[in-house]
């Protein structure tokens, strides 16, 4: 099994993530079959791909890439039967995903790879009911999938190592940055980091320290600028001066014992919910979600080009 054997992909579930996958696969010159039992799913998917296409054209389409290579098949068994790789994107409910993946496993070709986009569930849990658990992995992307290159690839207890290797090569071939996570854990890597910041942000709003807009500004104009290039470890390595992280840990290591942060999330009371919702609506007043998505996509395209210019390791064709 090699990267070249993946010629036909099927997307199961056409929400925001599934539609993002479809757009990326299409932009890379693949034929895509999509399936979803929800009424109106095909129309919403085609509209989503249409909206994403201008950004993908800016990024650069692969030879033969076309929106016309998308086919919708309402019958799940038929949709997965011819696929070399199936990307599952059902709602984040363990029972639902396990049942769906087992059904996909029954109808898919024996050598097809089955990848779940789950953001939190572990592959060992998801593959438990499958006849061929060795070909089931997690391939967790980030929104918008058609532009953000990171995909966390995780194998379960029964996943064959060669399946992980082929998946890594495949995602690399469609201009993604696969991060192979060596040990499975709930939430994988990136979501656990984002969750820690999100919990602290909720405490700051809940305690009346800052508004949602002020919290966002604290990230956008501060650490977010550096994290886009270096991540938290290299950012702090440079903060340590000539001695780097060695000096940084000597100087600020003791502060880790101070109770600055609250890692447990606050109670999501009606008042906190209202504060967060009102704050976000105030921040985006006068702007449609569609308009904000266009601005976000243009920014992400320019930012990735800056990454390639200033940080060679961020070249989209390279390894993490």
C-alpha positions as a printed NumPy array, in Angstrom:
array([[  0.   ,   0.   ,   0.   ],
       [  1.443,   3.392,  -0.98 ],
       [  0.381,   6.978,  -1.494],
       [ -0.267,   6.34 ,  -5.196],
       [ -2.906,   3.756,  -4.319],
       [ -5.135,   6.5  ,  -2.92 ],
       [ -7.015,   7.755,  -5.932],
       [-10.632,   7.894,  -4.77 ],
       [-11.667,   9.539,  -1.522],
       [-15.042,   9.54 ,   0.194],
       [-16.195,  12.112,   2.721],
       [-18.757,  10.854,   5.241],
       [-20.592,  13.699,   6.961],
       [-20.889,  17.101,   5.335],
       [-20.793,  19.641,   8.123],
       [-18.164,  22.382,   8.325],
       [-15.261,  19.915,   8.638],
       [-16.504,  17.436,   6.048],
       [-17.104,  20.201,   3.532],
       [-13.643,  21.58 ,   4.241],
       [-12.108,  18.181,   3.542],
       [-14.064,  17.888,   0.292],
       [-12.815,  21.296,  -0.856],
       [ -9.181,  20.391,  -0.076],
       [ -9.385,  16.994,  -1.782],
       [-10.987,  18.543,  -4.872],
       [ -8.37 ,  21.31 ,  -4.998],
       [ -5.663,  18.64 ,  -5.034],
       [ -7.107,  16.957,  -8.111],
       [ -9.051,  14.115,  -6.486],
       [-12.441,  12.662,  -7.318],
       [-14.59 ,  13.026,  -4.216],
       [-17.721,  11.131,  -3.249],
       [-19.686,  12.622,  -0.357],
       [-22.495,  11.153,   1.696],
       [-24.736,  12.489,   4.45 ],
       [-28.296,  11.515,   5.436],
       [-29.338,  15.06 ,   6.381],
       [-31.903,  16.756,   4.111],
       [-30.319,  19.419,   1.896],
       [-26.776,  18.16 ,   2.6  ],
       [-25.731,  18.095,  -1.046],
       [-26.843,  21.668,  -1.727],
       [-25.095,  22.96 ,   1.403],
       [-21.93 ,  21.088,   0.501],
       [-21.751,  22.386,  -3.041],
       [-22.337,  25.93 ,  -1.776],
       [-19.573,  25.494,   0.812],
       [-17.105,  24.262,  -1.832],
       [-18.115,  27.145,  -4.098],
       [-17.379,  29.641,  -1.313],
       [-13.993,  28.066,  -0.552],
       [-12.851,  27.846,  -4.176],
       [-11.562,  31.454,  -4.623],
       [ -9.214,  30.984,  -1.648],
       [ -8.052,  27.649,  -3.025],
       [ -7.36 ,  29.259,  -6.392],
       [ -5.164,  31.816,  -4.588],
       [ -3.298,  28.991,  -2.864],
       [ -2.862,  27.188,  -6.177],
       [ -4.875,  24.309,  -7.586],
       [ -3.352,  20.964,  -8.526],
       [ -3.479,  19.769, -12.123],
       [ -6.972,  18.541, -12.964],
       [ -8.572,  20.083,  -9.888],
       [-12.254,  20.786, -10.445],
       [-15.404,  21.333,  -8.401],
       [-17.122,  19.092, -10.956],
       [-15.263,  16.06 ,  -9.603],
       [-17.575,  16.063,  -6.56 ],
       [-20.344,  13.463,  -6.53 ],
       [-22.98 ,  13.079,  -3.842],
       [-24.144,   9.56 ,  -3.005],
       [-26.899,   9.259,  -0.36 ],
       [-26.299,   5.514,   0.099],
       [-23.434,   5.085,   2.583],
       [-22.553,   1.569,   1.435],
       [-22.204,   2.679,  -2.188],
       [-20.318,   5.839,  -1.201],
       [-17.559,   3.991,   0.651],
       [-17.366,   0.821,  -1.463],
       [-15.011,   2.263,  -4.095],
       [-12.917,   4.557,  -1.853],
       [ -9.215,   4.166,  -1.11 ],
       [ -9.537,   6.564,   1.83 ],
       [-12.692,   7.389,   3.779],
       [-12.73 ,  10.563,   5.889],
       [-15.439,  10.372,   8.575],
       [-16.839,  13.607,  10.024],
       [-19.901,  12.675,  12.08 ],
       [-20.876,  14.65 ,  15.222],
       [-18.576,  14.196,  18.208],
       [-20.596,  11.472,  19.956],
       [-18.764,   8.252,  20.787],
       [-21.68 ,   5.854,  20.299],
       [-22.603,   7.412,  16.953],
       [-19.041,   7.405,  15.648],
       [-18.346,   3.821,  16.731],
       [-21.516,   2.6  ,  15.06 ],
       [-20.814,   4.581,  11.882],
       [-17.167,   3.496,  11.622],
       [-18.177,  -0.151,  12.08 ],
       [-20.676,   0.237,   9.238],
       [-18.084,   1.918,   7.022],
       [-15.669,  -0.899,   7.856],
       [-18.215,  -3.505,   6.698],
       [-18.697,  -1.893,   3.282],
       [-15.226,  -0.494,   2.508],
       [-12.593,  -2.283,   0.42 ],
       [-10.261,  -4.423,   2.576],
       [ -7.259,  -2.168,   1.888],
       [ -9.066,   1.173,   2.262],
       [ -7.94 ,   3.492,   5.05 ],
       [-10.667,   4.771,   7.377],
       [ -9.82 ,   8.098,   9.016],
       [-11.902,   9.859,  11.652],
       [-11.758,  13.633,  12.014],
       [-12.595,  13.393,  15.726],
       [-11.186,  16.222,  17.807],
       [-11.229,  14.361,  21.112],
       [-11.932,  10.616,  20.898],
       [ -9.085,   8.098,  20.84 ],
       [ -8.636,   5.747,  17.867],
       [ -8.591,   2.624,  20.08 ],
       [-12.093,   3.528,  21.209],
       [-13.318,   4.257,  17.69 ],
       [-11.926,   1.052,  16.121],
       [-13.265,  -1.25 ,  18.852],
       [-16.309,  -2.467,  16.894],
       [-14.602,  -2.78 ,  13.49 ],
       [-13.859,  -6.068,  11.753],
       [-10.6  ,  -4.598,  10.394],
       [ -9.488,  -2.213,  13.168],
       [ -5.935,  -2.203,  11.796],
       [ -6.925,   0.277,   9.045],
       [ -8.716,   2.779,  11.325],
       [ -6.915,   5.977,  12.369],
       [ -7.65 ,   9.471,  13.612],
       [ -6.836,  12.258,  11.163],
       [ -7.881,  15.4  ,  13.006],
       [ -7.815,  18.628,  10.952],
       [ -8.432,  22.279,  11.834],
       [-10.985,  24.712,  10.464],
       [-10.86 ,  25.801,   7.679],
       [ -9.607,  22.402,   6.572],
       [ -9.047,  23.59 ,   3.021],
       [ -6.404,  26.112,   4.192],
       [ -5.013,  25.093,   7.608],
       [ -2.254,  22.538,   6.958],
       [ -2.07 ,  20.762,  10.328],
       [ -3.618,  17.294,  10.601],
       [ -2.996,  15.139,  13.67 ],
       [ -2.567,  11.508,  12.633],
       [ -3.048,   8.991,  15.44 ],
       [ -3.112,   5.203,  15.389],
       [ -4.933,   3.054,  17.931],
       [ -3.833,  -0.092,  19.744],
       [ -4.784,  -2.233,  16.744],
       [ -3.777,   0.147,  13.945],
       [ -1.123,  -1.236,  11.6  ],
       [  2.01 ,   0.986,  11.529],
       [  2.058,   0.91 ,   7.718],
       [ -1.438,   2.427,   7.647],
       [ -0.195,   5.394,   9.696],
       [  2.803,   5.733,   7.371],
       [  0.663,   5.684,   4.22 ],
       [ -1.78 ,   8.182,   5.744],
       [  1.098,  10.497,   6.668],
       [  2.403,  10.387,   3.1  ],
       [ -1.05 ,  10.952,   1.661],
       [ -1.844,  14.016,   3.778],
       [  1.596,  15.379,   2.988],
       [  0.853,  14.917,  -0.714],
       [ -2.255,  17.12 ,  -0.432],
       [ -0.2  ,  19.997,   1.006],
       [ -0.9  ,  19.293,   4.678],
       [  1.443,  19.108,   7.664],
       [  0.732,  15.723,   9.284],
       [  1.724,  15.504,  12.933],
       [  1.968,  11.824,  13.829],
       [  1.07 ,  11.589,  17.515],
       [  3.05 ,   8.732,  19.016],
       [  0.744,   8.067,  21.993],
       [ -3.02 ,   8.437,  21.857],
       [ -4.695,  10.736,  24.36 ],
       [ -8.088,  12.446,  24.569],
       [ -8.004,  15.703,  22.607],
       [ -4.718,  14.776,  20.878],
       [ -2.161,  17.644,  21.055],
       [ -3.337,  20.941,  19.575],
       [ -6.854,  20.859,  20.998],
       [ -5.504,  20.224,  24.491],
       [ -3.355,  23.348,  24.178],
       [ -6.244,  25.408,  22.824],
       [ -8.548,  24.07 ,  25.538],
       [ -6.201,  25.315,  28.283],
       [ -6.267,  28.855,  26.869],
       [-10.03 ,  28.692,  26.293],
       [-10.698,  27.719,  29.925],
       [ -8.507,  30.524,  31.226],
       [-10.185,  32.987,  28.842],
       [-13.603,  32.011,  30.229],
       [-12.373,  32.63 ,  33.789],
       [-11.044,  36.068,  32.812],
       [-14.398,  37.053,  31.298],
       [-16.386,  35.46 ,  34.119],
       [-14.351,  37.301,  36.783],
       [-14.857,  40.658,  35.051],
       [-11.144,  41.098,  34.29 ],
       [-11.489,  41.598,  30.545],
       [-14.096,  41.407,  27.769],
       [-14.039,  38.884,  24.933],
       [-12.631,  41.603,  22.669],
       [ -9.841,  42.418,  25.126],
       [ -8.95 ,  38.734,  25.556],
       [ -8.743,  38.331,  21.775],
       [ -6.586,  41.458,  21.493],
       [ -4.234,  40.088,  24.172],
       [ -3.549,  37.073,  21.94 ],
       [ -3.686,  38.755,  18.507],
       [ -1.217,  41.563,  19.28 ],
       [  0.937,  39.637,  21.737],
       [  1.785,  35.945,  21.914],
       [ -0.293,  35.067,  18.848],
       [  2.092,  36.952,  16.581],
       [  5.075,  35.022,  17.879],
       [  3.294,  31.669,  18.14 ],
       [  2.44 ,  31.816,  14.426],
       [  6.165,  31.633,  13.701],
       [  7.758,  29.798,  16.607],
       [  5.254,  28.164,  18.934],
       [  5.428,  28.405,  22.747],
       [  8.756,  26.63 ,  23.277],
       [ 10.901,  28.594,  20.81 ],
       [  9.181,  31.837,  21.845],
       [ 10.33 ,  31.292,  25.435],
       [ 13.729,  30.02 ,  24.266],
       [ 14.361,  33.447,  22.695],
       [ 13.006,  35.165,  25.819],
       [ 15.905,  33.65 ,  27.753],
       [ 18.479,  35.721,  25.892],
       [ 21.829,  34.255,  24.859],
       [ 21.413,  31.277,  27.191],
       [ 17.973,  30.551,  25.79 ],
       [ 15.654,  28.15 ,  27.572],
       [ 18.31 ,  27.356,  30.21 ],
       [ 18.147,  30.93 ,  31.545],
       [ 14.397,  31.12 ,  30.974],
       [ 13.714,  28.14 ,  33.241],
       [ 16.108,  29.379,  35.919],
       [ 14.535,  32.838,  35.906],
       [ 10.85 ,  32.054,  35.514],
       [ 10.586,  28.368,  36.415],
       [  9.635,  29.123,  40.048],
       [  6.618,  31.112,  38.771],
       [  5.07 ,  27.827,  37.637],
       [  4.303,  27.167,  41.303],
       [  2.327,  30.384,  41.612],
       [ -1.477,  30.061,  41.316],
       [ -1.781,  32.38 ,  38.311],
       [ -4.059,  30.201,  36.251],
       [ -7.211,  28.175,  36.836],
       [ -7.041,  25.055,  34.715],
       [-10.543,  23.845,  35.558],
       [-13.228,  25.504,  33.473],
       [-15.666,  27.84 ,  35.241],
       [-19.307,  26.887,  35.533],
       [-20.954,  27.84 ,  32.256],
       [-23.724,  29.847,  33.91 ],
       [-26.417,  31.709,  31.993],
       [-24.672,  34.974,  32.865],
       [-21.289,  33.785,  31.522],
       [-22.935,  32.421,  28.389],
       [-24.643,  35.768,  27.8  ],
       [-21.399,  37.697,  28.357],
       [-19.479,  35.548,  25.874],
       [-22.23 ,  35.597,  23.24 ],
       [-22.831,  39.34 ,  23.582],
       [-19.098,  40.035,  23.45 ],
       [-18.593,  38.053,  20.249],
       [-21.648,  39.631,  18.626],
       [-20.389,  43.076,  19.603],
       [-16.973,  42.325,  18.114],
       [-18.506,  41.272,  14.796],
       [-21.299,  43.836,  14.567],
       [-21.887,  44.882,  10.961],
       [-20.   ,  41.893,   9.53 ],
       [-21.543,  38.677,   8.216],
       [-19.978,  35.306,   9.044],
       [-19.44 ,  34.744,   5.296],
       [-17.608,  38.071,   5.03 ],
       [-15.449,  37.267,   8.051],
       [-14.588,  33.871,   6.548],
       [-13.341,  35.567,   3.37 ],
       [-11.12 ,  37.905,   5.42 ],
       [ -9.869,  34.983,   7.518],
       [ -9.01 ,  32.932,   4.444],
       [ -7.116,  35.789,   2.782],
       [ -5.171,  36.343,   6.003],
       [ -4.316,  32.646,   6.339],
       [ -3.017,  32.483,   2.773],
       [ -0.722,  35.487,   3.294],
       [  0.369,  34.226,   6.716],
       [  1.359,  30.798,   5.364],
       [  3.423,  32.467,   2.674],
       [  5.178,  34.511,   5.355],
       [  5.857,  31.302,   7.289],
       [  7.464,  29.746,   4.233],
       [  9.589,  32.882,   3.802],
       [ 10.814,  33.277,   7.374],
       [ 10.744,  29.759,   8.821],
       [ 12.104,  27.101,   6.418],
       [ 10.696,  24.295,   8.55 ],
       [  7.211,  25.559,   7.803],
       [  7.447,  24.763,   4.101],
       [  4.187,  22.981,   3.327],
       [  5.969,  20.145,   1.545],
       [  8.307,  19.461,   4.435],
       [  7.98 ,  17.629,   7.723],
       [  6.935,  19.074,  11.042]])
